[in-house]
mmCIF file of C-alpha atoms in Angstrom:
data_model
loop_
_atom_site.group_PDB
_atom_site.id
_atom_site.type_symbol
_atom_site.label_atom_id
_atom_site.label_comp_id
_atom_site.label_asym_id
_atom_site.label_seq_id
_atom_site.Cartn_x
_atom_site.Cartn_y
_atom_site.Cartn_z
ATOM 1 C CA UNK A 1 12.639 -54.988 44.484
ATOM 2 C CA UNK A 2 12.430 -51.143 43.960
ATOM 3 C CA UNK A 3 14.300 -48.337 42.635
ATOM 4 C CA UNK A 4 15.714 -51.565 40.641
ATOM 5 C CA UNK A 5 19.320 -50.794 38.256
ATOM 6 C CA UNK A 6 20.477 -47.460 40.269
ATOM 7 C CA UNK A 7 23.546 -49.475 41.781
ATOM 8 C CA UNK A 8 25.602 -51.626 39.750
ATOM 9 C CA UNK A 9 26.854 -54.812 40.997
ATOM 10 C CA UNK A 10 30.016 -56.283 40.537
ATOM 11 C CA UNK A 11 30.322 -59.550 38.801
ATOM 12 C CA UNK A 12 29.328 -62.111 41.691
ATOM 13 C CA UNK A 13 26.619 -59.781 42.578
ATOM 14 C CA UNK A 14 25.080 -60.182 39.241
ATOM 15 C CA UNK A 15 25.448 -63.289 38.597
ATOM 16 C CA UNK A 16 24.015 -64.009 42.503
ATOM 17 C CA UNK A 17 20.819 -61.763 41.396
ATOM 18 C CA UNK A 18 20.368 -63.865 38.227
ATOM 19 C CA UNK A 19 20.331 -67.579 40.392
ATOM 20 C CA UNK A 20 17.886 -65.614 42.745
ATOM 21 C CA UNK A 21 15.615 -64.845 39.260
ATOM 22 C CA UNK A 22 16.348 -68.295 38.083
ATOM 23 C CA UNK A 23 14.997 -70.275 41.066
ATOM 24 C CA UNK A 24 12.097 -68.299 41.714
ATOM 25 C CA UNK A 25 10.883 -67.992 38.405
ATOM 26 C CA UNK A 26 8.609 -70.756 38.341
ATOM 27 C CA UNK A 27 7.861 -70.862 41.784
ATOM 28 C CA UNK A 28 6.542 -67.649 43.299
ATOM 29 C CA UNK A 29 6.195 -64.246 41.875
ATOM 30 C CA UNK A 30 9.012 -60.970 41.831
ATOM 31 C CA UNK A 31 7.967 -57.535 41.924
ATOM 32 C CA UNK A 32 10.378 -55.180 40.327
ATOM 33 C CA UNK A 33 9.975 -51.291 40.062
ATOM 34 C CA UNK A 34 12.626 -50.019 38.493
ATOM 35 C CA UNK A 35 12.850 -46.228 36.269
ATOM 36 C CA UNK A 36 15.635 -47.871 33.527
ATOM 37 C CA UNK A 37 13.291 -49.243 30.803
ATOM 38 C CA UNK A 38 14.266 -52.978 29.682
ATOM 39 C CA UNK A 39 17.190 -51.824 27.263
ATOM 40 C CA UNK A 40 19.153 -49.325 29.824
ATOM 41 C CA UNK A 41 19.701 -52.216 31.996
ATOM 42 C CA UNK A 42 22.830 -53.656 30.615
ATOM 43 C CA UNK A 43 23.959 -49.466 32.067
ATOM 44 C CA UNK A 44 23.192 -52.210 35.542
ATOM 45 C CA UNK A 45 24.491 -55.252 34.035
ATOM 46 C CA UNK A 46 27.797 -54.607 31.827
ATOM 47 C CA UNK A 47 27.929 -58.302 31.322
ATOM 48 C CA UNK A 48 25.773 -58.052 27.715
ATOM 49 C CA UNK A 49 25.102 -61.948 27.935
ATOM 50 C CA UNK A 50 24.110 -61.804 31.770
ATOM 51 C CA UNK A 51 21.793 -59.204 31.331
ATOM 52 C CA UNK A 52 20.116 -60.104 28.424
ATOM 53 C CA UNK A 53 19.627 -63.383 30.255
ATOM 54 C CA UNK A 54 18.499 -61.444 33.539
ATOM 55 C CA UNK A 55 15.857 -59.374 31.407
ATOM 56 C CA UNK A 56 14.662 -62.912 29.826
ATOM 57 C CA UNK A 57 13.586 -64.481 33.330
ATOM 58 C CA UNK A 58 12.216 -61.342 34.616
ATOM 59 C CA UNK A 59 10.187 -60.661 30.954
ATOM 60 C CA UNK A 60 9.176 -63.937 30.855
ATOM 61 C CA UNK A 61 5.383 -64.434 32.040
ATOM 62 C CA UNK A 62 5.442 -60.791 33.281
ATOM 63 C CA UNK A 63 3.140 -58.024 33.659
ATOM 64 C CA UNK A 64 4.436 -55.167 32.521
ATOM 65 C CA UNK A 65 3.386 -51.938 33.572
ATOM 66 C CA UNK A 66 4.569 -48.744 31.632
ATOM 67 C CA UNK A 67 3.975 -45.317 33.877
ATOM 68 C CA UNK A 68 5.808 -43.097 31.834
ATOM 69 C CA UNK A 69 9.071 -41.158 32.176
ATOM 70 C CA UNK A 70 7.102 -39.118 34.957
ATOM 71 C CA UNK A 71 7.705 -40.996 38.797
ATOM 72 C CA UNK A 72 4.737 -42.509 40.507
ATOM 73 C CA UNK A 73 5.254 -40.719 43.753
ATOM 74 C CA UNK A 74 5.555 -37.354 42.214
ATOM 75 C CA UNK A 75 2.181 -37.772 40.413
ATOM 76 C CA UNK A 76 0.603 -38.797 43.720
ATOM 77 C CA UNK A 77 1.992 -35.942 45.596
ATOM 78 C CA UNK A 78 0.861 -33.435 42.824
ATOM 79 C CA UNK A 79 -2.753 -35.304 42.926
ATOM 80 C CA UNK A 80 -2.847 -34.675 46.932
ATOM 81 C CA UNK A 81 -1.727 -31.141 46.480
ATOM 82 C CA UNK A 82 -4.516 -30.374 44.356
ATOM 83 C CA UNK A 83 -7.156 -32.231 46.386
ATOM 84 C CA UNK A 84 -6.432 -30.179 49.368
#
């Protein structure tokens, strides 16, 4: 999933997303890129319950990778620039 929290779902969207994290935790892995860090997503999820169960399955047995407040592709495109 990319550019993850940017639209908010209604209800039934949400709680959709969070059977879809729920059934595939244990079975194969989810890739989530997403700018919010872990505490701006109940911004996505307004439901405080929902999302703090949401954050649990994705959290859980997770690698986490930090890149900063600066975006990935903008750092790339800089790093090009300069190489050329």
């Amino acid at each position: 999933m990319d550019e993850f929290g940017y639209l908010v779902p209604d209800k039934t969207g949400a709680k959709l997303l969070f059977q879809v994290f729920t059934e595939r935790e244990e079975r194969r892995a989810i890739a989530i890129a997403s700018n919010a860090p872990f505490p701006e997503w109940k911004q996505t999820f307004t439901d405080p319950r929902l999302c703090s169960a949401i954050v649990d399955r994705v959290a859980f047995n997770a690698h986490i990778v930090e890149t900063g407040t600066d975006g990935f592709r903008l750092a790339q495109a800089q790093k090009r620039r300069r190489q050329s």
